[in-house]
Coordinates of C-alpha atoms in Angstrom, one line a residue:
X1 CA 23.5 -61.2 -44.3
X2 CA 23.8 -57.9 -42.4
X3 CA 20.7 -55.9 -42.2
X4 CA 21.3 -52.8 -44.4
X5 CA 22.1 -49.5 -41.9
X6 CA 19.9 -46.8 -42.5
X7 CA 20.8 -43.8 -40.4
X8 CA 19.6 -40.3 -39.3
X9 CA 22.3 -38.2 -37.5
X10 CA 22.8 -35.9 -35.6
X11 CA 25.0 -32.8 -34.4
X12 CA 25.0 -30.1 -32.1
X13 CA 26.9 -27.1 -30.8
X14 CA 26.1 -24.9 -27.5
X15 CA 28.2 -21.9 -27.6
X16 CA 29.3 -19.5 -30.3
X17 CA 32.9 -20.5 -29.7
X18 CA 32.1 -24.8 -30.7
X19 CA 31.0 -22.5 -33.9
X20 CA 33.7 -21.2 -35.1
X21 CA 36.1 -24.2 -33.8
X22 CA 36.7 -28.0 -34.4
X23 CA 33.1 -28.7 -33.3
X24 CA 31.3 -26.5 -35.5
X25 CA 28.6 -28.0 -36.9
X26 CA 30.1 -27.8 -40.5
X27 CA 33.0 -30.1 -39.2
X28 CA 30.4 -32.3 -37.5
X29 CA 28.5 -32.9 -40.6
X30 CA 31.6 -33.8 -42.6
X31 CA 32.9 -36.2 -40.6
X32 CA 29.5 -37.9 -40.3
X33 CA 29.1 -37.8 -44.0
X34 CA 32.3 -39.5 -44.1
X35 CA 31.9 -42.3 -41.9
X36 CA 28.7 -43.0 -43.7
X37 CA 30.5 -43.6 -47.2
X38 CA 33.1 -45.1 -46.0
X39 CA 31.3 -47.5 -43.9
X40 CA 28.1 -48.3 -46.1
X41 CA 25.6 -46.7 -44.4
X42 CA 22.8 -44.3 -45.9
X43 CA 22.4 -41.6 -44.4
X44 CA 19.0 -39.7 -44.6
X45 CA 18.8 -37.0 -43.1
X46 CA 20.7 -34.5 -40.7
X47 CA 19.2 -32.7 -37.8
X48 CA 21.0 -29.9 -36.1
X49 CA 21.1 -28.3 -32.6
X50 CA 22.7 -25.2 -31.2
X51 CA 21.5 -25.4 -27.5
X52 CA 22.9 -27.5 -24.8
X53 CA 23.1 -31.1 -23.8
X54 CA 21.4 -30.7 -20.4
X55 CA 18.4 -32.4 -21.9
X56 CA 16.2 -33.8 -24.8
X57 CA 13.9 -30.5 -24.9
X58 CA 15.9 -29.9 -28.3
X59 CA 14.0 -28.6 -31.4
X60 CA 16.2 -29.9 -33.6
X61 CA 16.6 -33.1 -32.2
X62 CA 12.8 -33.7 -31.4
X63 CA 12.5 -33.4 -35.0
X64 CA 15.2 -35.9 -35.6
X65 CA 13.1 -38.4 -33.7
X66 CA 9.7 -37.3 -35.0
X67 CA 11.6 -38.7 -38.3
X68 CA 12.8 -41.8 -36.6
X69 CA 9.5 -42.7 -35.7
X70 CA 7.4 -41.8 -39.2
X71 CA 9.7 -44.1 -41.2
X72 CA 10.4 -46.6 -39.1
X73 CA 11.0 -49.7 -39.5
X74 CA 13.3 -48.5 -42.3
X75 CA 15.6 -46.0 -39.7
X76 CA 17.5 -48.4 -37.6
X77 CA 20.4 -45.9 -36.8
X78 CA 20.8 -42.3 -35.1
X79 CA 24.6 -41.2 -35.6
X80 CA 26.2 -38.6 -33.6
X81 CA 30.2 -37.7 -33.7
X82 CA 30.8 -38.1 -29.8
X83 CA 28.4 -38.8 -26.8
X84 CA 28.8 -35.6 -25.5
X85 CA 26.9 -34.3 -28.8
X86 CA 23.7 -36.6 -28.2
X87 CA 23.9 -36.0 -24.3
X88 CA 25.4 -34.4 -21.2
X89 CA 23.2 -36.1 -18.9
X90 CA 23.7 -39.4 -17.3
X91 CA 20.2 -40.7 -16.9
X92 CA 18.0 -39.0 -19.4
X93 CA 21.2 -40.2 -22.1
X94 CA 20.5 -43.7 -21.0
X95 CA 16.9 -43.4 -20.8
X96 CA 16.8 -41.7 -24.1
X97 CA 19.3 -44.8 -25.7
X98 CA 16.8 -47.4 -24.3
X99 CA 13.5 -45.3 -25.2
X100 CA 15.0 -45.5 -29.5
X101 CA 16.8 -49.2 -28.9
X102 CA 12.8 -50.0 -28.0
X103 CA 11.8 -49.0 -31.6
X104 CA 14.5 -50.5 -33.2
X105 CA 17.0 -48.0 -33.2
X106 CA 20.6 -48.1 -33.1
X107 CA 22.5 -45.3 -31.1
X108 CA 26.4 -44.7 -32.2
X109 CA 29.2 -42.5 -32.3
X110 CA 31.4 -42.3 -35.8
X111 CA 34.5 -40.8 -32.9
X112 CA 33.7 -44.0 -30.5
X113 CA 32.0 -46.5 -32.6
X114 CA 31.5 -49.5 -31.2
X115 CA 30.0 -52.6 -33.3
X116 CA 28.9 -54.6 -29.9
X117 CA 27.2 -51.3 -28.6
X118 CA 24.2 -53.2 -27.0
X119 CA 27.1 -55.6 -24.9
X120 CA 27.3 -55.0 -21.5
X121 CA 31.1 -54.0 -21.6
X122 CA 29.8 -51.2 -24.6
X123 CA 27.1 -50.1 -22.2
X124 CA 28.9 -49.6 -19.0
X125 CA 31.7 -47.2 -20.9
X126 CA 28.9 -45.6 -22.8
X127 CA 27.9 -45.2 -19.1
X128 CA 31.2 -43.9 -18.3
X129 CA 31.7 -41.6 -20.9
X130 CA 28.6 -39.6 -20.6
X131 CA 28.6 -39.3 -16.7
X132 CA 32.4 -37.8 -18.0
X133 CA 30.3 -35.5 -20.2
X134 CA 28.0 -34.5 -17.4
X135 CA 30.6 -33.6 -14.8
X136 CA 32.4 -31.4 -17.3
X137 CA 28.8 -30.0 -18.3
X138 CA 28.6 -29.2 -14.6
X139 CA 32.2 -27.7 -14.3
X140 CA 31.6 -25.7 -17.3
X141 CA 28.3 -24.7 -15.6
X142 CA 29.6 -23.5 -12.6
X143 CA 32.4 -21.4 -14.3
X144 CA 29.4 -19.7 -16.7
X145 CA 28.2 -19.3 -13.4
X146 CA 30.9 -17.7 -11.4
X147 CA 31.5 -15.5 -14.8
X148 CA 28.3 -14.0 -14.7
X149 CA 28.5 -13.1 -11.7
X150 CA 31.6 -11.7 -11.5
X151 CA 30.8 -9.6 -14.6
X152 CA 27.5 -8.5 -12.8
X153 CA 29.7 -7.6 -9.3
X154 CA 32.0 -5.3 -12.1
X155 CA 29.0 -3.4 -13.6
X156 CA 28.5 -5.9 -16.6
X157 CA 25.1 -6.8 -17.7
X158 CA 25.9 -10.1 -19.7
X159 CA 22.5 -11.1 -20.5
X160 CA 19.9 -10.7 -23.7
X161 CA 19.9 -6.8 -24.3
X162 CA 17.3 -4.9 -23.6
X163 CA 15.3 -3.2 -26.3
X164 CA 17.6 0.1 -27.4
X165 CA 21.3 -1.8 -26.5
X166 CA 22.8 -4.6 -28.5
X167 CA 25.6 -6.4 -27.2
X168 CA 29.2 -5.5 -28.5
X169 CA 33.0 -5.1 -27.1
X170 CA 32.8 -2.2 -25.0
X171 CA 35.4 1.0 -25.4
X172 CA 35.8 1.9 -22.1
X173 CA 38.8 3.6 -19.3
X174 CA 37.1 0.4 -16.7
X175 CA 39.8 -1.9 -17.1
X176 CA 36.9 -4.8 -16.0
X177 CA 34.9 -3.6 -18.9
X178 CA 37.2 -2.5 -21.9
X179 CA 37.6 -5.1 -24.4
X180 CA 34.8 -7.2 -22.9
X181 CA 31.4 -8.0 -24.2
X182 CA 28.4 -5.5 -22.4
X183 CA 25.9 -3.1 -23.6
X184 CA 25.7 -0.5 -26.0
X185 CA 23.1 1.9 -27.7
X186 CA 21.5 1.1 -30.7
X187 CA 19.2 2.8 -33.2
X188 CA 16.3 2.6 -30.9
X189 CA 18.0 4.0 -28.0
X190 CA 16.3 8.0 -28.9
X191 CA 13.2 6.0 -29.0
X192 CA 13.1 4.6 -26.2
X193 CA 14.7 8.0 -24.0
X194 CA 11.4 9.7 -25.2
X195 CA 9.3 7.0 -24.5
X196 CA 10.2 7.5 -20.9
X197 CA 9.9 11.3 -21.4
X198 CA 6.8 10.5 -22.9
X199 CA 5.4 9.0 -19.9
X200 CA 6.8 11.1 -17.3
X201 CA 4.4 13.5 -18.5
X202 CA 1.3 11.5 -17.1
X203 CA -0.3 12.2 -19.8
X204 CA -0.3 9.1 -21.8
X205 CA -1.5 5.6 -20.6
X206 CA 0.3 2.8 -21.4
X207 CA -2.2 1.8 -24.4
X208 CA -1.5 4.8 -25.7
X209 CA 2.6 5.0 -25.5
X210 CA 2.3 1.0 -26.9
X211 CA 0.1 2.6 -29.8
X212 CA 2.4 5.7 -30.9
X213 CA 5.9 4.1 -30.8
X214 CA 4.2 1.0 -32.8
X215 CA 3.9 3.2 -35.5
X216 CA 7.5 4.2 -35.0
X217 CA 9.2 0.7 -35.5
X218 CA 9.4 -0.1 -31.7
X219 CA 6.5 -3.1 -31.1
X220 CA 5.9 -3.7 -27.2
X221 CA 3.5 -5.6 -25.7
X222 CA 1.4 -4.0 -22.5
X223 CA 3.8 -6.8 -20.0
X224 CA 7.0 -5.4 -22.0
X225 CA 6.4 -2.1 -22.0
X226 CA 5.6 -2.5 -18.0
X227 CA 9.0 -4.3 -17.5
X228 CA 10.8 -1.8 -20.1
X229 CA 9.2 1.1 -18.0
X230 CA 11.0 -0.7 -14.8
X231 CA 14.5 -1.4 -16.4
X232 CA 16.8 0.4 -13.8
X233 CA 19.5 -0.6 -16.7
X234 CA 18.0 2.3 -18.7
X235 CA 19.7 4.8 -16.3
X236 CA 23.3 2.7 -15.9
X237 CA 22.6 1.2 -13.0
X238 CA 22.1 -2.9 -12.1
X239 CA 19.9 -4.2 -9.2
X240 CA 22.5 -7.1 -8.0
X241 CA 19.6 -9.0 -6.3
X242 CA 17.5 -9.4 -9.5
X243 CA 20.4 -12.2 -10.5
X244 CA 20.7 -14.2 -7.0
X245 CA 24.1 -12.1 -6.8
X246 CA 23.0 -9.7 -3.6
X247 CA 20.0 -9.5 -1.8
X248 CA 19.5 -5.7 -2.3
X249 CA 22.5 -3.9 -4.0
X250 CA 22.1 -1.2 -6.4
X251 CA 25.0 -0.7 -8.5
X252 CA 26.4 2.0 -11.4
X253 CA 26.8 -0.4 -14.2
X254 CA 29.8 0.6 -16.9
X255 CA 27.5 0.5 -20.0
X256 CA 26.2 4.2 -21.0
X257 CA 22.7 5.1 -20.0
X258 CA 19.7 6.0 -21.6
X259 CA 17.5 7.7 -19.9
X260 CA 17.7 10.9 -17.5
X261 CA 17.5 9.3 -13.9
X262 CA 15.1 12.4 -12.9
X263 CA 13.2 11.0 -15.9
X264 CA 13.1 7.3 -14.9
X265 CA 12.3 8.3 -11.4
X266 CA 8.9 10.2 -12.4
X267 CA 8.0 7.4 -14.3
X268 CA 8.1 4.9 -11.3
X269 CA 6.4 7.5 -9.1
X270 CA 3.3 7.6 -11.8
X271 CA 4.0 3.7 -12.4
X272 CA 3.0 3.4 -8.6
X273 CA 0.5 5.9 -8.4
X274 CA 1.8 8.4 -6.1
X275 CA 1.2 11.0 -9.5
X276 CA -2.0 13.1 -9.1
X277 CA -2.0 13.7 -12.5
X278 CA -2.1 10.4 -13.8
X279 CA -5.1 9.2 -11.0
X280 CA -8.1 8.9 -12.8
X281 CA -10.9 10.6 -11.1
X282 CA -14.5 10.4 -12.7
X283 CA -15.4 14.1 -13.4
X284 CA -17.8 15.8 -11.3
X285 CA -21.2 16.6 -12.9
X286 CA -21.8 19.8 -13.8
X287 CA -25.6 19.4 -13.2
X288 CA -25.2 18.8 -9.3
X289 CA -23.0 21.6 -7.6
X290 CA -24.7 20.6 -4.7
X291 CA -24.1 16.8 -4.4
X292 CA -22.3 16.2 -1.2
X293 CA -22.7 19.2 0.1
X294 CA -26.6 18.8 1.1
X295 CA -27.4 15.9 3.4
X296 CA -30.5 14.5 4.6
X297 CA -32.4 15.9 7.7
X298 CA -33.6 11.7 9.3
X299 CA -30.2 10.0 8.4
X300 CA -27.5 12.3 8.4
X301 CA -26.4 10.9 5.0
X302 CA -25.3 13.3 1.9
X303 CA -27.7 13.5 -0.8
X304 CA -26.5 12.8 -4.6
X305 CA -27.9 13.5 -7.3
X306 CA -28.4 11.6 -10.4
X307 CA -30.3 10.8 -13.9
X308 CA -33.1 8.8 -14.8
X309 CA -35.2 8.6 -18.2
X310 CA -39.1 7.9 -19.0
X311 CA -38.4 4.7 -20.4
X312 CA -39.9 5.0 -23.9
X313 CA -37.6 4.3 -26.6
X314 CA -39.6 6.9 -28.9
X315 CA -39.7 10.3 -27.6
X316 CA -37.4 9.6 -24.5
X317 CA -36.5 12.4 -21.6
X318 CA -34.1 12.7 -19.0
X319 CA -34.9 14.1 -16.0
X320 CA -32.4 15.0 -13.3
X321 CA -33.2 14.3 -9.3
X322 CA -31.2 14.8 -5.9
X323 CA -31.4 11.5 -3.0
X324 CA -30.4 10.9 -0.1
X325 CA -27.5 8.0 -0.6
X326 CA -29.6 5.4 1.9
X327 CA -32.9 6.2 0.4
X328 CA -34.6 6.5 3.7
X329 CA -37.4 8.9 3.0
X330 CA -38.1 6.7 0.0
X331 CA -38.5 10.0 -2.0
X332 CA -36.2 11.8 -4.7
X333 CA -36.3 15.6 -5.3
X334 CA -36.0 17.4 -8.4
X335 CA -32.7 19.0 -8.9
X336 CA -34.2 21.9 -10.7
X337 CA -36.8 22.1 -7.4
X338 CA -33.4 21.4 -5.2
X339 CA -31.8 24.5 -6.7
X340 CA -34.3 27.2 -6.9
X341 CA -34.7 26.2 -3.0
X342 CA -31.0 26.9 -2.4
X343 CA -31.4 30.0 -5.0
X344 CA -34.1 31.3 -2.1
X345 CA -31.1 31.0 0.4
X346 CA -28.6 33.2 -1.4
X347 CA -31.5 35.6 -2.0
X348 CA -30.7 36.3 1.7
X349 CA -27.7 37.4 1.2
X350 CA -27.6 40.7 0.3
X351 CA -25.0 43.4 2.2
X352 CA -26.3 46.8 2.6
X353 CA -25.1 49.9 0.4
X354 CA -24.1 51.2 3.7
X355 CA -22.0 48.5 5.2
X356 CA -20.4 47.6 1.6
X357 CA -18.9 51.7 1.3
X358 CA -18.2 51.5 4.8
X359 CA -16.1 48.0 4.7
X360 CA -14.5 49.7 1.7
X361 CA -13.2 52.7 3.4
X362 CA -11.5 50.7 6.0
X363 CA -10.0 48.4 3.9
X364 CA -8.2 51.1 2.3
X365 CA -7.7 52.8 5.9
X366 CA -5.7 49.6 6.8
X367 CA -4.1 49.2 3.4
X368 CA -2.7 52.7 3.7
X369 CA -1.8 52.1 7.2
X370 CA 0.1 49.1 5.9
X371 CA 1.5 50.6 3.6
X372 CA 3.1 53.4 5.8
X373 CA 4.8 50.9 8.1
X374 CA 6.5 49.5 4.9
X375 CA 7.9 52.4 3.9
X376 CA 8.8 53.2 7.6
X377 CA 10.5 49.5 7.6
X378 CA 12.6 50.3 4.0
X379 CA 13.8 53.2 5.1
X380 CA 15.7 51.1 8.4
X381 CA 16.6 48.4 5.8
X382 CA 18.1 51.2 3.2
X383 CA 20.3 52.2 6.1
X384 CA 21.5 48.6 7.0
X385 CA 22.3 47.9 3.3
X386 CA 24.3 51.1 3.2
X387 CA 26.5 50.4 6.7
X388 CA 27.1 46.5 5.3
X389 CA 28.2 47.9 2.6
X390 CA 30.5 50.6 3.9
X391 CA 32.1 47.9 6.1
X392 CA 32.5 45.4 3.1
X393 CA 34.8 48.0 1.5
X394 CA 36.9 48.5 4.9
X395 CA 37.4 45.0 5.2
X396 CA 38.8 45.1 1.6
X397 CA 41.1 47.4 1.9
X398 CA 42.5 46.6 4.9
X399 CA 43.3 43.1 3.6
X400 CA 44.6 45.1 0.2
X401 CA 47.2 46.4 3.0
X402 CA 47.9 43.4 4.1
X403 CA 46.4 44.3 7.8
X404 CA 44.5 41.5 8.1
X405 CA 45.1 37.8 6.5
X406 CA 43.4 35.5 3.5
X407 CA 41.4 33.3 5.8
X408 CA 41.0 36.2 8.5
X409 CA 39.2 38.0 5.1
X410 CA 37.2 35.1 3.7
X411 CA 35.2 34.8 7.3
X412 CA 33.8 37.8 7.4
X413 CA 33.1 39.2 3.9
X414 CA 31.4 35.8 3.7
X415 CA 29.4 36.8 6.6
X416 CA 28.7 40.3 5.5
X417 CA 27.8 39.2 2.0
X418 CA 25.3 36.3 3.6
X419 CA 24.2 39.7 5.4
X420 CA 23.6 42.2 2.8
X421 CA 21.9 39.3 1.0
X422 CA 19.1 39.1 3.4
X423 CA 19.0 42.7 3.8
X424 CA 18.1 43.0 0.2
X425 CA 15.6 40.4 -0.2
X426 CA 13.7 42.1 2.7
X427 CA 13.9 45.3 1.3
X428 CA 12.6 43.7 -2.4
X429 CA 9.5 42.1 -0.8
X430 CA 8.5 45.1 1.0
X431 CA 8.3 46.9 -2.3
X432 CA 4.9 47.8 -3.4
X433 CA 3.0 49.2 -5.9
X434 CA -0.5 50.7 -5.1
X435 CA -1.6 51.0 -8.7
X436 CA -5.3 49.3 -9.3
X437 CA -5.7 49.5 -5.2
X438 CA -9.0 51.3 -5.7
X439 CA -10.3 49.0 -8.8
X440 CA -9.2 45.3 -7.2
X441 CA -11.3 46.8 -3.3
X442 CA -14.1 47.8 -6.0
X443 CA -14.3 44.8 -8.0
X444 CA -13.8 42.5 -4.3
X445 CA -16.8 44.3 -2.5
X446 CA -19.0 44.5 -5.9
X447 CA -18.6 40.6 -6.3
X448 CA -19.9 40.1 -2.4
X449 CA -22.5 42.0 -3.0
X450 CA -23.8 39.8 -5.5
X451 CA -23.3 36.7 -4.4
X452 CA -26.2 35.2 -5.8
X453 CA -25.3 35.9 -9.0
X454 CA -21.9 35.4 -8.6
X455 CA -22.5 31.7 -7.6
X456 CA -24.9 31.0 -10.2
X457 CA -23.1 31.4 -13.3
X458 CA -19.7 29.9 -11.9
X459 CA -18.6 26.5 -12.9
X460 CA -19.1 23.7 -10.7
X461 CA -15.6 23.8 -9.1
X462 CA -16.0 27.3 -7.9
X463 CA -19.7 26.4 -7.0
X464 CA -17.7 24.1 -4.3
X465 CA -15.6 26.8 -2.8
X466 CA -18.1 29.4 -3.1
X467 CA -20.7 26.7 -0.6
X468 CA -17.7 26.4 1.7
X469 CA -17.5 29.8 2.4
X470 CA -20.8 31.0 2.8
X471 CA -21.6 28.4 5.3
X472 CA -20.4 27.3 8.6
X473 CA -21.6 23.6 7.7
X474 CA -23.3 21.5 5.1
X475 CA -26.9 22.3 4.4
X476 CA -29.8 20.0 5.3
X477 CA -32.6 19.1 3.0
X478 CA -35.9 16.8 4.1
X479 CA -39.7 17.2 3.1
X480 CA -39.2 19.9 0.0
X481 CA -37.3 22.7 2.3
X482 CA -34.0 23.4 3.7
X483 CA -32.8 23.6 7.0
X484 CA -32.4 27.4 8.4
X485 CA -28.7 27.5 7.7
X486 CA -25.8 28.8 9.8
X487 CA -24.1 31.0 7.8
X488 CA -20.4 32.4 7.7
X489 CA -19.4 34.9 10.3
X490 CA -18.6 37.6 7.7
X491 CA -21.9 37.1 5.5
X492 CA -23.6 37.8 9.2
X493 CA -21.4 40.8 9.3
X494 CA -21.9 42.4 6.1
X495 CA -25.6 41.3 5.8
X496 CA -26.4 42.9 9.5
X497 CA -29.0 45.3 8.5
X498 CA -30.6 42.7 6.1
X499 CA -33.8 42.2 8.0
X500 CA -35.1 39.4 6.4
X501 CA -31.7 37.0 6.5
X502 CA -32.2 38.6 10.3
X503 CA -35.6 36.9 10.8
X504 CA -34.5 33.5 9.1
X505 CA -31.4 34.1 11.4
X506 CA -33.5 34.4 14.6
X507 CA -34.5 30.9 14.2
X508 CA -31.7 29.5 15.3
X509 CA -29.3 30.0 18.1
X510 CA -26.9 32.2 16.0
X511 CA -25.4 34.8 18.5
X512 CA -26.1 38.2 16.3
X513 CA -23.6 40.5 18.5
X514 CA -21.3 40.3 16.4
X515 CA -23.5 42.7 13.6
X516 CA -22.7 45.4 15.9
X517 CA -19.1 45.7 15.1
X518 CA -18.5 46.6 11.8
X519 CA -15.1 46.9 11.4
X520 CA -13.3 43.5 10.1
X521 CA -12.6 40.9 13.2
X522 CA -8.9 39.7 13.6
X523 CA -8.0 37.1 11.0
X524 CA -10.3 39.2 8.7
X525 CA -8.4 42.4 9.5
X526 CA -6.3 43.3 5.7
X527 CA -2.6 44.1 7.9
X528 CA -0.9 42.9 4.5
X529 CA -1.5 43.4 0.2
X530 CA -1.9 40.1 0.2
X531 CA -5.0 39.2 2.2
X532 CA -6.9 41.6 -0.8
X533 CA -7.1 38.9 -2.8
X534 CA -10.9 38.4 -3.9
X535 CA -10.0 36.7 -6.8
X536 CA -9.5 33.3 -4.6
X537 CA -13.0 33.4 -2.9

């Protein structure tokens, strides 16, 4: 007697046009279902692929032979309509045919059966017909291939959309494009534009960006977002040499953009860190204006400061010290002691009644002086406004009469106009109000006069360009004191009668001739409005 056939089949389609056509899977099914009860065999199950043929990595047909091999002995059959459903690929088909025939199982085609199919004459055309199968895999391969890549060379991104396009038949005036499958917006498209607007703020990390649009529908992982963030589709173009197509050739694509290209732009520049707003830079302590700025007398090194608690758990206190950054007087300092030390310095600093009215007088001397030329200067620019202008309307009338030609015209009132232009911006920026002249010198020569106090109720950041200008260089700190500074030229100048910054001063090698001239040195010398400005120091 025959042994009873029990079978599992098989079917499989790769592409969405085997779908809809004579191969679908629906067709395969029937026919196999046929064959069965025609035939006498029973059919068990049927597993289903839609993927190709290259090799066995198939979910459905993995779980085809995870069946197979749970209920054997009783499956002695796996039914497929034609080879080139089970495989497209010469050795692993053969391999694969030997690996079930091992277990007991039948291989077999209802389109090409073959009742001897374990007879060498069966096996060498079962050979044949599925090295046929892989060359026309291979042929249809290379014409995917050569597909793609002509779509890609015409603008036309052909693969899985990214996240806000879906793939449709695009509308288009490109005669490569309209008609033809390629990219188009979807519902998340306004998403993702002001996700990238968003970010080109630099004011959002990534964490956050993948946080808020969560909550909006739009669910990216920190990798996807990165690569979203990179997408130079977003802005309708396509980098050729990310699909082995061109080494390094940017391309406008014909699908419709997304995202600004200034936008896109600022988000690689903060991607790559060449932002300043996006750098994250540990904020300065307010506690320690002077960190950096003092260094140590024996190495050289800047002193930082830093702090350190009692240790009890119960009752604990903080206390905050200056050190050097080697540690080489094996000694920290107080940064309370450290500042009333540098308090004592300031102290010093402390212009004269005298010199502060006088400094004010010839500040407004020069202003005024200043001032004059400018209004000298405006009057000379009035005149050459009014001269352009008189020969702009000779020029025009003389071409009105047809005394001069089109082109003869267009050269010179283009010059004159490029002219007057000049003319009047010169004239605008020598404008000048004087209103508030006497307040702003007021406020400017009250604030150095104060320095001390100035300094010590300004916020750390102004701390540091306050140091900067009262000094020549840093300050240097060893065994409780302070170094005798050397300070700035002008502090020398307007402290000059200050006799006891004068007897700290004589300590060092300052050269104190310059106390003798008090008028403002060149460089200091106010020839323009704009050098007045106290505000910045």
């Amino acid at each position: 007697m025959k042994k009873e056939r029990i079978a599992v089949a098989y079917i499989r389609v790769s592409t969405n046009r085997q779908r809809e056509e004579g191969t679908s899977l629906a067709s395969q099914k029937e026919r196999i279902e046929s064959y069965c009860a025609n035939n006498n065999i029973l059919l068990k199950e049927i597993f289903s692929d839609q993927e190709s043929a290259k090799d066995f990595n198939r979910n459905g047909y993995q779980k085809a032979l995870k069946y197979i091999k749970e209920n054997k002995p009783e499956i002695n059959l796996l039914i497929a309509t034609n080879i080139d459903r089970f495989s497209r690929h010469v050795a692993k088909g053969l391999t694969e045919i030997e690996q079930l025939e091992k277990i007991g199982v039948e291989v077999n085609f209802t389109e090409e059966w073959n009742d001897s199919i374990n007879s060498p004459s069966s096996k060498l055309m079962t050979n044949f017909k599925m090295g046929f199968a892989e060359y026309e895999r291979n042929k249809i391969g290379e014409r995917t291939k050569l597909g793609i890549e002509t779509a890609l060379r015409q603008g036309r991104y052909t693969y899985t959309p990214p996240k806000g396009y879906s793939k449709q038949k695009l509308v288009s005036d490109n005669p490569y494009a309209n008609g033809k499958i390629g990219l188009v917006p979807n519902e998340d498209a306004k998403l993702i534009k002001q996700l990238f607007i968003d970010f080109s703020t630099g004011e959002y990390l990534q964490k956050e960006i993948i946080a808020k649009y969560k909550s909006k529908g739009l669910k990216l992982s920190k990798s996807t977002l990165s690569k979203l963030l990179s997408n130079i589709l977003y802005i309708g173009k396509l980098d050729l040499s990310n699909y082995d197509v061109s080494e390094n050739d940017i391309i406008d694509a014909v699908h419709q953009p997304i995202v600004p290209t200034d936008v896109f732009y600022k988000v690689q520049d903060i991607k790559n860190g060449r932002n300043n707003k996006v750098k994250t830079t540990r904020p300065k302590n307010e506690k320690f204006p002077l960190s950096g700025f003092v260094y140590c007398t024996k190495c050289d090194s800047p002193f930082y400061g830093s702090t350190s608690s009692n240790g009890k758990k119960k009752n604990k206190k903080y206390y905050d010290y200056y050190s050097c950054k080697n540690n080489c007087l094996h000694q920290s300092y107080r940064a309370e002691y450290v500042h009333d030390r540098f308090k004592d310095l300031l102290r010093l600093i402390r212009p004269s009644k005298g010199v502060i009215e006088l400094y004010k007088e010839v500040l407004k001397t020069e202003y005024e002086n200043a001032l004059d030329q400018a209004k000298k200067s405006k009057k000379e620019v009035k005149k050459e406004i009014k001269k352009l202008e008189e020969k702009l309307t000779k020029l025009t009338d003389k071409y009105i009469d047809d005394d001069i030609t089109k082109d003869a015209y267009d050269l010179s009132s283009s010059k004159i106009t490029r002219e007057l232009q000049e003319f009047k911006s010169s004239l605008k920026n020598l404008d000048s109000n004087t209103d508030g002249l006497t307040s702003l010198i007021d406020f400017g020569l009250s604030f150095l006069g104060n320095l001390y106090k100035s300094y010590d109720s300004a916020p750390r950041a102004i701390k540091e360009k306050l140091l900067g200008s009262y000094f020549k260089e840093h300050l240097y700190f060893g065994n409780g004191k302070f170094r005798t500074p050397k300070f700035n030229d002008f502090i020398l100048l307007i402290c000059g009668k200050n006799k006891e910054l004068h007897t700290e001063i004589k300590k060092t090698e300052t050269d104190f001739g310059i106390n003798s001239r008090l008028v403002p040195w060149a460089g200091i010398e106010p020839a323009l409005p704009k050098e007045l400005d106290f505000e910045s120091l």
